[in-house]
Coordinates of C-alpha atoms in Angstrom, one line a residue:
Chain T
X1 CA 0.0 0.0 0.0
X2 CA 1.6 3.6 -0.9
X3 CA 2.3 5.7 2.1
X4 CA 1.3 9.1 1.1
X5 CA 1.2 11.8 3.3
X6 CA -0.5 14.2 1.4
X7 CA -3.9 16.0 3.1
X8 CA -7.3 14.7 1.2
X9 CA -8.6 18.0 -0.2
X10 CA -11.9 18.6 -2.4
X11 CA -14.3 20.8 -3.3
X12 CA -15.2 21.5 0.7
X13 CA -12.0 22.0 1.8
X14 CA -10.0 23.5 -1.2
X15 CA -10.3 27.1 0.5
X16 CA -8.6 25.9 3.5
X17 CA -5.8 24.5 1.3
X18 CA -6.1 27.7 -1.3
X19 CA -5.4 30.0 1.6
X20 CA -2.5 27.3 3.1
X21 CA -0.9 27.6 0.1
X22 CA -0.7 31.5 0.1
X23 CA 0.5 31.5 4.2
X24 CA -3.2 32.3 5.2
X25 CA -5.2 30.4 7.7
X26 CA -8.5 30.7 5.9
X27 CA -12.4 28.9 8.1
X28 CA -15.4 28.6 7.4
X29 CA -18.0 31.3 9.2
X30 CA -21.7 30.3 9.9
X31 CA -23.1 33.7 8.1
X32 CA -26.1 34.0 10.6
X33 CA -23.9 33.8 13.7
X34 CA -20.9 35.1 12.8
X35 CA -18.9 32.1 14.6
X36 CA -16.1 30.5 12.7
X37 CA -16.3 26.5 12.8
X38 CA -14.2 23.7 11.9
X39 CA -14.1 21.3 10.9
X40 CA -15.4 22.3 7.0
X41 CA -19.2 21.7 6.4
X42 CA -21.4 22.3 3.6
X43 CA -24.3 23.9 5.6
X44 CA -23.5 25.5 9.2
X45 CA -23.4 23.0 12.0
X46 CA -25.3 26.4 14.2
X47 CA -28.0 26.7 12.3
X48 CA -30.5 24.1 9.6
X49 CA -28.9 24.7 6.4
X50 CA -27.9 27.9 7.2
X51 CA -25.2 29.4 4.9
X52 CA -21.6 29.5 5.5
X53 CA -18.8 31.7 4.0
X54 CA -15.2 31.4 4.2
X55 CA -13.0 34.2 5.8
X56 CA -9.5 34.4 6.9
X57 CA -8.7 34.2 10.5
X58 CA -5.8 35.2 12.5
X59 CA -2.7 32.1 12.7
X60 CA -2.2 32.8 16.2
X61 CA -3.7 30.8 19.1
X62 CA -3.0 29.1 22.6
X63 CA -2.1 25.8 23.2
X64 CA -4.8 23.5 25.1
X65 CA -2.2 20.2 24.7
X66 CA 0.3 18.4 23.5
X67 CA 1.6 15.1 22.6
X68 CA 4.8 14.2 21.8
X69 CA 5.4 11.1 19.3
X70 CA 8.2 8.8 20.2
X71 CA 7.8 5.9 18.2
X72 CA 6.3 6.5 14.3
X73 CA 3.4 5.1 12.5
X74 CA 5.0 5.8 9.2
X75 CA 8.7 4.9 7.9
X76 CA 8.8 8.9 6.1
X77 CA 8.2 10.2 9.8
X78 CA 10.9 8.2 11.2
X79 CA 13.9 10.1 11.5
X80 CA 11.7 13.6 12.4
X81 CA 11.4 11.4 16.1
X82 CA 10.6 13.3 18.1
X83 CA 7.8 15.3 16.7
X84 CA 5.0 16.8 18.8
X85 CA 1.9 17.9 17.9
X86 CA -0.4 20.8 19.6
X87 CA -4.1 21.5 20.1
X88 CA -4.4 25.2 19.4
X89 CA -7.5 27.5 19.9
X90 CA -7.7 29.6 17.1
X91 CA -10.4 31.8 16.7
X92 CA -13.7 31.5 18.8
X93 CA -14.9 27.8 20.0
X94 CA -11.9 26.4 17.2
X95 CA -9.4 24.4 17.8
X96 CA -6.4 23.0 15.3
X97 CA -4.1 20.8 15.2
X98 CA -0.9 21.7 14.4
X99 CA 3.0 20.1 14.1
X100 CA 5.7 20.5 16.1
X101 CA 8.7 20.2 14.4
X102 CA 10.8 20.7 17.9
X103 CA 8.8 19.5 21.2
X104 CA 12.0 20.0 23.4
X105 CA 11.2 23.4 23.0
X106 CA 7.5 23.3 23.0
X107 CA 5.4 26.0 24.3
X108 CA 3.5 25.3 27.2
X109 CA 0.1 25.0 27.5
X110 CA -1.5 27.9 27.5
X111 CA 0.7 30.2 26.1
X112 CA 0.0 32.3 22.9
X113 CA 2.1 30.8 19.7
X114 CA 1.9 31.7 16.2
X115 CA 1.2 29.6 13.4
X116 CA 2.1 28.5 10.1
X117 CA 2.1 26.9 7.0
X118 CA 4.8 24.7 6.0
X119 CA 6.1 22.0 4.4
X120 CA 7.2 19.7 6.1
X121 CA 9.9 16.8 5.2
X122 CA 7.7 14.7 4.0
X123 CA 4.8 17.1 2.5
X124 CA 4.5 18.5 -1.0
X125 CA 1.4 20.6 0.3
X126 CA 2.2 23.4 3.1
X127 CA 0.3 22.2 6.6
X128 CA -0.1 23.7 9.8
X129 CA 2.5 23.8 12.2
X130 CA 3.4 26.0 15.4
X131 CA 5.6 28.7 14.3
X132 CA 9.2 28.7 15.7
X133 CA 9.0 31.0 19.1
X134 CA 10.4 34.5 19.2
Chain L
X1 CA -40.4 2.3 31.0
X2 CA -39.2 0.6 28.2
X3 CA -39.9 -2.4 25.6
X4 CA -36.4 -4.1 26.5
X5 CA -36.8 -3.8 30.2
X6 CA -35.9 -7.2 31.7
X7 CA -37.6 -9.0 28.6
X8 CA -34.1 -10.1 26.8
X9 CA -31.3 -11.8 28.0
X10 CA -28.4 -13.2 27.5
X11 CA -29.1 -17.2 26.8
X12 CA -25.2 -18.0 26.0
X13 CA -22.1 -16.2 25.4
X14 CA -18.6 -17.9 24.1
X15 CA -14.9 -17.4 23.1
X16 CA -12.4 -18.3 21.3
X17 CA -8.6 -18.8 22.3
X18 CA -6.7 -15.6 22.2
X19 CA -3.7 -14.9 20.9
X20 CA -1.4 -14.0 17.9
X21 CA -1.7 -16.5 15.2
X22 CA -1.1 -15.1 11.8
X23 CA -1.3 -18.9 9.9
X24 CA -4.9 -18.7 11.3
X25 CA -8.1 -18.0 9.5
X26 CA -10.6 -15.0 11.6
X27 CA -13.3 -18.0 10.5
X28 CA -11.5 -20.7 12.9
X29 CA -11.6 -17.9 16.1
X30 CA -15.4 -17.1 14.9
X31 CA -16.5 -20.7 14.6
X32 CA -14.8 -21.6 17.9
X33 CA -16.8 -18.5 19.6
X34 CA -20.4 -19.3 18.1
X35 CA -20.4 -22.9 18.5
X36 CA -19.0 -22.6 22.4
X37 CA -22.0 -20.1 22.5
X38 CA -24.6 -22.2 21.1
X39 CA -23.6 -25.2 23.2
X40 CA -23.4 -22.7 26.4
X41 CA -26.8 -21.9 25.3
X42 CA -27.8 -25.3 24.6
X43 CA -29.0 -24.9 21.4
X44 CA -28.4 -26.1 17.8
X45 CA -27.1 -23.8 15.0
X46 CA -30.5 -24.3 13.4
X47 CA -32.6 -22.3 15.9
X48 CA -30.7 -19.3 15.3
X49 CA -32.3 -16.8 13.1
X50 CA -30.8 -13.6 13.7
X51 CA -27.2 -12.6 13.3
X52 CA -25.0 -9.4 14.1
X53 CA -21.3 -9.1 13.2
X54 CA -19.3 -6.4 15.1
X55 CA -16.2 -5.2 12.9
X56 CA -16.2 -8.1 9.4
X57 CA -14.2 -7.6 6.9
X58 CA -11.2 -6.9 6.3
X59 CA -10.0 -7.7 9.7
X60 CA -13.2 -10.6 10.1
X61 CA -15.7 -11.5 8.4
X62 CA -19.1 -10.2 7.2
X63 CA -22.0 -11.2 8.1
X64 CA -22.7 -13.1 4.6
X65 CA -19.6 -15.1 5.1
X66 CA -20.4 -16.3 8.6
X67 CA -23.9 -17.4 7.8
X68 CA -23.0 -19.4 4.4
X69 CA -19.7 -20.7 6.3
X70 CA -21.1 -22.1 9.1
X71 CA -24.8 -23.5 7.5
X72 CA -26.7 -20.2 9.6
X73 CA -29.9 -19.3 8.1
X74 CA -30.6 -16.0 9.6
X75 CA -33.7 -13.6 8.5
X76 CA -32.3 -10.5 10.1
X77 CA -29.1 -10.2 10.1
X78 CA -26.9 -6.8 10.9
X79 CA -23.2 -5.6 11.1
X80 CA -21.6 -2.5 12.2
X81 CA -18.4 -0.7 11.0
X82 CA -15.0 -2.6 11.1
X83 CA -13.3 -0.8 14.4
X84 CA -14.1 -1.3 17.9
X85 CA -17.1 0.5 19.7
X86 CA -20.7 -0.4 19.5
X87 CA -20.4 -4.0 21.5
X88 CA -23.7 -2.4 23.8
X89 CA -25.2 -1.3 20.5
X90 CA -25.2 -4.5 18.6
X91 CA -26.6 -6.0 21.5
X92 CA -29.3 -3.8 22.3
X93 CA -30.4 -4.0 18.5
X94 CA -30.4 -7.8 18.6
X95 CA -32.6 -7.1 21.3
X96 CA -34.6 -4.7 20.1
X97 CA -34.9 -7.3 17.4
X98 CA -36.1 -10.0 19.5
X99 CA -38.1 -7.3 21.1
X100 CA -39.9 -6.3 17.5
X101 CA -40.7 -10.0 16.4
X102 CA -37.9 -10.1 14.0
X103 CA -36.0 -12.6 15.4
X104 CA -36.2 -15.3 17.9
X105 CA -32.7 -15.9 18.8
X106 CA -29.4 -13.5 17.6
X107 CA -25.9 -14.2 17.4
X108 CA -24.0 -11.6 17.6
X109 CA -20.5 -12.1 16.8
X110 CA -17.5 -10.2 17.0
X111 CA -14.5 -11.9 15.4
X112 CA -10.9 -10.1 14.0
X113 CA -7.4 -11.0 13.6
X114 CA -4.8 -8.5 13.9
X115 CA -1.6 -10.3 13.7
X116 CA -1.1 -10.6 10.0
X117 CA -1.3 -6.7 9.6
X118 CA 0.6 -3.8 10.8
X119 CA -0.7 -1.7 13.5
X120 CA -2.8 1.0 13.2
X121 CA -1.7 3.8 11.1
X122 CA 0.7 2.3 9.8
X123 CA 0.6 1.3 6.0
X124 CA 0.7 -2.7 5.8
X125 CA -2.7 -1.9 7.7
X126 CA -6.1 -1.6 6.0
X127 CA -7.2 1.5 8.1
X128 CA -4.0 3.4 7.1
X129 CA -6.0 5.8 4.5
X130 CA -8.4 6.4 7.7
X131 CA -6.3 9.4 9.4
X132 CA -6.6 10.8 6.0
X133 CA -10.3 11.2 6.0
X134 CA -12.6 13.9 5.7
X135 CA -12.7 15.8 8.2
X136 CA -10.3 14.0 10.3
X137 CA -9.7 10.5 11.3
X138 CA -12.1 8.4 13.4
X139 CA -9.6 8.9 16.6
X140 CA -8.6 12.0 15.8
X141 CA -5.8 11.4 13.4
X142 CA -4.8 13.4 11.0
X143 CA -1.5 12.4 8.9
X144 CA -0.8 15.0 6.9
X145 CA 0.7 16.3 10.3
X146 CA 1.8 13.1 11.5
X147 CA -0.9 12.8 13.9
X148 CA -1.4 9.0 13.2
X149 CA -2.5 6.5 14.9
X150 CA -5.4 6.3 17.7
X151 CA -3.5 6.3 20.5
X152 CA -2.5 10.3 19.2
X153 CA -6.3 10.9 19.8
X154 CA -5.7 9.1 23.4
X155 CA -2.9 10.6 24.1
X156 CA -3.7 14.5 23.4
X157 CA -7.5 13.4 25.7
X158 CA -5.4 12.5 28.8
X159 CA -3.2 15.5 28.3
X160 CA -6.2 17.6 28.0
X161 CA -8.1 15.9 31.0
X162 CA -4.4 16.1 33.2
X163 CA -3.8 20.2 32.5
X164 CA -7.7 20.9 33.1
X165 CA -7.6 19.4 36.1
X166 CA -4.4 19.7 37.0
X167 CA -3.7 15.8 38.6
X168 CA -0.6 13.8 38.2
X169 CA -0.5 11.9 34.8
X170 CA 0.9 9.2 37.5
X171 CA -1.9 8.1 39.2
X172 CA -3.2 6.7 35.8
X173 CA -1.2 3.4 36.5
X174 CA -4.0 2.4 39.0
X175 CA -5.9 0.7 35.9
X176 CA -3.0 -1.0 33.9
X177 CA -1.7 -2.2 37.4
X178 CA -5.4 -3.4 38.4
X179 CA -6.6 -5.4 35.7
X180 CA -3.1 -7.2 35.0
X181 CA -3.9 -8.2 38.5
X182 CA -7.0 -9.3 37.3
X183 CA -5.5 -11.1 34.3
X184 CA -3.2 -13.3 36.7
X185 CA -6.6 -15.0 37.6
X186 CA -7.9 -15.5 34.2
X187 CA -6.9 -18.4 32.2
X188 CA -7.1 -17.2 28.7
X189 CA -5.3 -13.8 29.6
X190 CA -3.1 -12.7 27.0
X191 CA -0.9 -10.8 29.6
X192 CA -0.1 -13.0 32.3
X193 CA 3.5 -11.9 33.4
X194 CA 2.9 -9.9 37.1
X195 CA 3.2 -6.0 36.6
X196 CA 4.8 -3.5 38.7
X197 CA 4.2 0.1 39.1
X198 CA 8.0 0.2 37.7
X199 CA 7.2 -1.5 35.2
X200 CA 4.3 0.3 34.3
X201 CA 6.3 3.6 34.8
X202 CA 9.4 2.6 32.6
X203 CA 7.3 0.7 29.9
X204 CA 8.7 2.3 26.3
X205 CA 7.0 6.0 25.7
X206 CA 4.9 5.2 22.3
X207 CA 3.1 8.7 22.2
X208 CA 3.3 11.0 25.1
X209 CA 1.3 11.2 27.5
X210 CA 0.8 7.3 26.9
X211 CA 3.7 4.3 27.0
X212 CA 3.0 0.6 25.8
X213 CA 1.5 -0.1 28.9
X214 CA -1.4 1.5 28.9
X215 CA -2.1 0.3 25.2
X216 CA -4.0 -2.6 24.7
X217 CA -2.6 -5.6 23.0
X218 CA -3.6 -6.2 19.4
X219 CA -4.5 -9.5 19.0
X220 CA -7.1 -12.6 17.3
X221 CA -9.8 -13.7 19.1
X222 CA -13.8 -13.9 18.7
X223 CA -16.6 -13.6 21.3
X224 CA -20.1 -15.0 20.8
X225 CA -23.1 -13.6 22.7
X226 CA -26.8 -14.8 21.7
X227 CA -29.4 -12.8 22.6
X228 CA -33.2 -14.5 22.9
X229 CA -36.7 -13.6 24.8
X230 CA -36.3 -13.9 28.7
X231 CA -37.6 -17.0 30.0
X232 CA -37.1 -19.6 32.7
X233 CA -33.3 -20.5 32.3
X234 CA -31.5 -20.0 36.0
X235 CA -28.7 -19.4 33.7
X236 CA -29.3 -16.3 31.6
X237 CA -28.6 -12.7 32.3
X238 CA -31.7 -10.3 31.5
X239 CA -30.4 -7.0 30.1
X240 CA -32.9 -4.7 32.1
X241 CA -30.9 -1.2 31.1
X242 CA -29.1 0.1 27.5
X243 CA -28.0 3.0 25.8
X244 CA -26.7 3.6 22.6
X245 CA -23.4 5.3 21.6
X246 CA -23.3 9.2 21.6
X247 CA -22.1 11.2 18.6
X248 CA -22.2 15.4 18.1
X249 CA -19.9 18.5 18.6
X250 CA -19.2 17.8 22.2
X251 CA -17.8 14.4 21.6
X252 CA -14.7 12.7 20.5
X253 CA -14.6 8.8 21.2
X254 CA -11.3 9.3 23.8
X255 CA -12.4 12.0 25.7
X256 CA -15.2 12.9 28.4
X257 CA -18.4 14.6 27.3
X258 CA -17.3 17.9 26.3
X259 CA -13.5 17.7 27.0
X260 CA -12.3 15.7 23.7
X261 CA -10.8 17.7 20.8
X262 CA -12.0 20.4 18.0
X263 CA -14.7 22.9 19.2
X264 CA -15.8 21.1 22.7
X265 CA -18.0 23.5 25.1
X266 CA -16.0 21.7 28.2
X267 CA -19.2 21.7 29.9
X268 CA -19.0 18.5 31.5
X269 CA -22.2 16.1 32.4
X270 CA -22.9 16.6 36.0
X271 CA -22.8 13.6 38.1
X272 CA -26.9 14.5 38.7
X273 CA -27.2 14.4 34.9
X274 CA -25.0 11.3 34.1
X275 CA -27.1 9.6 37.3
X276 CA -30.4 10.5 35.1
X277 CA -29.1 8.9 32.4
X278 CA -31.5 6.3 30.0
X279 CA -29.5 3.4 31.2
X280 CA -29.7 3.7 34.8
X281 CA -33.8 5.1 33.9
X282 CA -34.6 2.1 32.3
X283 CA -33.1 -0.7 34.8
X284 CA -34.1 1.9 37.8
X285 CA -30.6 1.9 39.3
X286 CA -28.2 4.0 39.8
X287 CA -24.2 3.8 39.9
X288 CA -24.3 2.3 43.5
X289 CA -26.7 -0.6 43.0
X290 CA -23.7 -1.9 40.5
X291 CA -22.3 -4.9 41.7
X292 CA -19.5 -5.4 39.1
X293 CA -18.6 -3.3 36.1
X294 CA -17.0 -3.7 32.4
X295 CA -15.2 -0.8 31.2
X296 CA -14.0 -0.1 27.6
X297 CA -10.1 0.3 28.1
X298 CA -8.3 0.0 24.5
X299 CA -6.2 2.6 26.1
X300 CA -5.7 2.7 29.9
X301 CA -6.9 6.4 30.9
X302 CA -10.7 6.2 28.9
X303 CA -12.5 4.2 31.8
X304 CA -11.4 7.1 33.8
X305 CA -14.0 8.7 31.6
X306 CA -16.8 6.5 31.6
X307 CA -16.8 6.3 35.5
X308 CA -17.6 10.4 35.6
X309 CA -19.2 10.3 32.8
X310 CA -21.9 7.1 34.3
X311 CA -21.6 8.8 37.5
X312 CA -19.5 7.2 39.7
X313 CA -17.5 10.2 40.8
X314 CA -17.6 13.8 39.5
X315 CA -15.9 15.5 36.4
X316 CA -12.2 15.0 37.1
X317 CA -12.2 12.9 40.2
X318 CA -11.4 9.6 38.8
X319 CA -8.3 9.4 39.2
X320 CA -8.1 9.7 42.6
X321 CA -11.5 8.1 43.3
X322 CA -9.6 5.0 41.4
X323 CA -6.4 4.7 44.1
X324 CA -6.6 2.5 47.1
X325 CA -8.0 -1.0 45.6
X326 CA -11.6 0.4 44.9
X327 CA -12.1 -0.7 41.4
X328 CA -10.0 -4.1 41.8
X329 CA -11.6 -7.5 43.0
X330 CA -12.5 -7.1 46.8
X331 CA -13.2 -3.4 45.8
X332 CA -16.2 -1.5 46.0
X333 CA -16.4 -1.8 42.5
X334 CA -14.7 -4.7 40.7
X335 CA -14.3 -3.8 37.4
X336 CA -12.6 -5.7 34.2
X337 CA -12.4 -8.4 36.6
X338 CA -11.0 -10.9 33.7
X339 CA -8.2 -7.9 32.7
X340 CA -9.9 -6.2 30.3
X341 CA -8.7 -5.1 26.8
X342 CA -5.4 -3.9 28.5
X343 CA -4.3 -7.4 29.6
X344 CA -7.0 -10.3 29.4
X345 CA -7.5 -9.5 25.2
X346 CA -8.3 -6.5 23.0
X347 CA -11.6 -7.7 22.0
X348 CA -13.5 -4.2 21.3
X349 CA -15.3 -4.9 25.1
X350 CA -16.2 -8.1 24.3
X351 CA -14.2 -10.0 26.6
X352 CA -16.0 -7.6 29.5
X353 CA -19.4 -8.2 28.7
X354 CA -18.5 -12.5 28.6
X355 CA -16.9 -11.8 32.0
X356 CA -20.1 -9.9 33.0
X357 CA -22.2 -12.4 32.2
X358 CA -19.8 -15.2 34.2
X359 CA -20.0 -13.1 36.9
X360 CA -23.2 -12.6 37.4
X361 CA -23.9 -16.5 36.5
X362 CA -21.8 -17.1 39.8
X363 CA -19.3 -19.0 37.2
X364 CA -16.1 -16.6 37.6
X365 CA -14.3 -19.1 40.3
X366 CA -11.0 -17.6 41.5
X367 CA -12.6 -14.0 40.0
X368 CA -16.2 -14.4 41.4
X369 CA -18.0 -10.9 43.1
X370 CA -19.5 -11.9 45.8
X371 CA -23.3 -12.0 45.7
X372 CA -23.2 -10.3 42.4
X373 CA -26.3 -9.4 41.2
X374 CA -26.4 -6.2 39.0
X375 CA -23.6 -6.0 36.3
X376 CA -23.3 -2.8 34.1
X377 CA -20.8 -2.5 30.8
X378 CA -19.9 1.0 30.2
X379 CA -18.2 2.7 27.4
X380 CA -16.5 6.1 26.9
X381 CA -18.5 6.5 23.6
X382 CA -22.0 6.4 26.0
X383 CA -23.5 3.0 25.1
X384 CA -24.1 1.3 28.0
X385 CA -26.1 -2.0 29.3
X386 CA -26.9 -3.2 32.5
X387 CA -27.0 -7.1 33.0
X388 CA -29.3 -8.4 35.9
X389 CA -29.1 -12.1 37.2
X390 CA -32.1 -14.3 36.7
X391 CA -34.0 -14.1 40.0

């Protein structure tokens, strides 16, 4: 079996991946609440087919957790041990996950990181990942 | 209240051996489980007419496959989806079944085999293209990132759970420690070697929060549990409480009510509300008239969150409420008496609900509860029974 990496991304989710490829963290708004959502849905999950419209967000958030990987799943992930990744709250009620290239110097939970879009070793498509600290 | 109160039971429930056997075919562990059921149940493969399979192909084997391969005849048959969960809700429908008129007497089978394939996640295994679904994978995963594998989704839970509450990730070896205890007592234990909280706590760190010990082991087995009406056999266990498996914004299958991942309100249940719960309505009970408890533990810290979450202790009081014995045989609360999925098998619950059943059958030897009466399986996902003995 082929051990791609790559993100599945289709009609829903192409802004998301639009705006990733452009360094912008891009979510889908629920238009008659004005709350941001994730993840990607045709219809708001706030309201009965209610309408939804994508916007950019700010790519900055605080940590809620982390886990750190020590052992890896795929043989391309291998020698990036160890690799973290982070729950983030991004905008209102959204949270992300996001990779950690370096979890020795994570940030701690709760603490306000930026983020990013990169590619990482093994990813032709730019993902999200905690932005090197200042 | 309720159409299945106390009017289904359990008539038979079997096993296979359990173990690691890639040579083996899933069909040898399913036809040793349904026909030690049938003869537990003292009947004939001929008066079965309903059949539910728990997890079929590719790791088992569909419903279609079991029927023509073992001469069945069914006229209702059912499966659910190829992972673990949903061991309460196939029972419950065979009993709705029964209930309804649609069947008289329903197998429902759970049989896989794991030791030919890689683990989870990884890409010799036939759910490696899950992390990559829509909208993220069915533990979490997402493996664009390199969040792979369910224990990820376990792991970032109990880190979650730990910081909100602020407790030490320590105390968590109460439930590996406990049901390997249990294990030592239970013949067909996979994990039979004594464990010791060093053990435990230098046991190789797989993702953390979470090391190998407080992963279940990934084996082949099958369990066999058949359903009928209730009716004068001593022997049977009448399932006088259930509650299927909850889904929604608020929930992620390793996490509390409200505390998993994404958009959660963290508005726990409280322990009024989880007390109020259908399960406990139905069988008018509540958490303290248990006498013995199954808990789904693929991974060590999620019966922390089915005990607050059924309302045996508050939103984040389990771990302590754990310490001192309480949930171990002699307890206040046996629970997993046989090991559970951490150390007797990792059946998907399975193995808990046979044990249930044996215990409340008086059958459990070396394991038994004394006196116990009222059994109750439980799972993090909310699906829940509650097992009475015949009277």
């Amino acid at each position: 079996m082929s051990e791609s990496l790559a993100p599945a991304v289709n009609d829903l989710s192409r802004p998301f991946w639009n705006a990733a490829a452009e360094g912008r963290l891009a979510l889908p708004y629920c238009v008659a609440t004005g709350c941001p959502f994730w993840p990607p849905a045709p219809t708001s999950p706030f309201r009965t087919a209610g309408a939804v419209e994508w916007r950019d967000a700010e790519a900055v958030g605080i940590v809620s957790s982390i886990v750190v990987y020590r052992r890896a799943f795929q043989s391309a992930l291998a020698e990036h041990l160890p690799y973290g990744i982070a729950l983030v709250q991004v905008a209102r009620g959204v949270r992300l996950l996001a990779h950690l290239e370096d979890p020795e110097a994570a940030p701690k939970p709760g603490t306000r990181v930026n983020l990013c879009f990169r590619r990482l070793a093994w990813s032709e498509t730019p993902v999200l990942a905690i932005a090197p600290q200042e | 209240m309720a159409f299945l109160d106390g009017m289904t039971a359990i008539a038979g429930v079997g096993a296979s051996r359990f173990e690691r056997r890639p040579e083996a075919s899933v069909l040898e562990f399913a036809g040793d489980a349904l026909n030690a059921a049938l003869a537990d149940a003292g009947l004939d493969k001929e008066q079965i007419d309903g059949l539910i399979v728990q997890v079929g192909s590719p790791r088992g084997a569909d419903y279609d496959t079991i029927a023509l391969t073992f001469g069945l005849s069914p006229s209702y048959c059912g499966q659910t989806w190829a992972h673990g969960r949903f061991a309460a809700s196939v029972i419950i429908q065979a009993a709705m079944a029964v209930s309804a008129g649609l069947a008289t007497r329903v197998a429902c089978l759970m049989a896989m085999k794991n030791s030919d394939i890689g683990r989870m996640g990884e890409a010799d295994n036939p759910f490696y293209h899950e992390q990559f679904r829509e909208n993220g994978g069915p533990h979490g995963e997402e493996g664009h990132i390199g969040m792979s594998s369910p224990i990820a989704g376990a792991a970032m839970g109990f880190d979650l759970y730990c910081r909100r509450y602020g407790v030490d990730r320590e105390l968590l070896a109460e439930i590996p420690l406990t049901f390997r205890r249990h294990a030592l007592l239970t013949d067909d234990a996979i994990m039979r070697t004594p464990m010791t909280a060093e053990d435990y706590r230098s046991s190789r760190p797989i993702v953390d929060p979470l090391r190998l010990f407080d992963c279940s082991p990934v084996g082949d087995g099958a369990v066999c549990v058949i359903v009928a009406a209730a009716g004068a056999d001593a022997r049977e266990v009448r399932i006088t409480g259930a509650q299927g498996m909850r889904a929604g914004r608020n929930e992620f299958i390793f996490a509390p009510s409200g505390l998993g991942m994404a958009q959660q309100s963290h508005k726990r249940l409280t322990r009024e509300d989880a007390c109020r719960q259908r399960v406990y309505e139905m069988a008018a009970a509540r958490p303290d008239d248990i006498d013995v408890l199954g808990l789904y533990d693929s991974f060590s810290p999620l019966p922390l969150y089915a005990l607050e979450d059924f309302g045996f202790c508050r939103a984040g009081e389990a771990l302590h409420w754990i310490q001192g014995g309480r949930i171990g045989l002699g307890g206040d609360l046996p629970t997993n008496t046989a090991g559970g999925q951490l150390s007797q098998a990792q059946l998907n619950g399975w193995g808990q609900i046979r044990e249930l059943v044996t215990q409340l059958r008086g059958e459990a030897e070396q394991r038994q509860v004394p006196d116990a009466a009222r059994a109750m399986w439980a799972s993090v996902g909310g699906d829940a029974l509650i097992l009475e003995r015949s009277a």
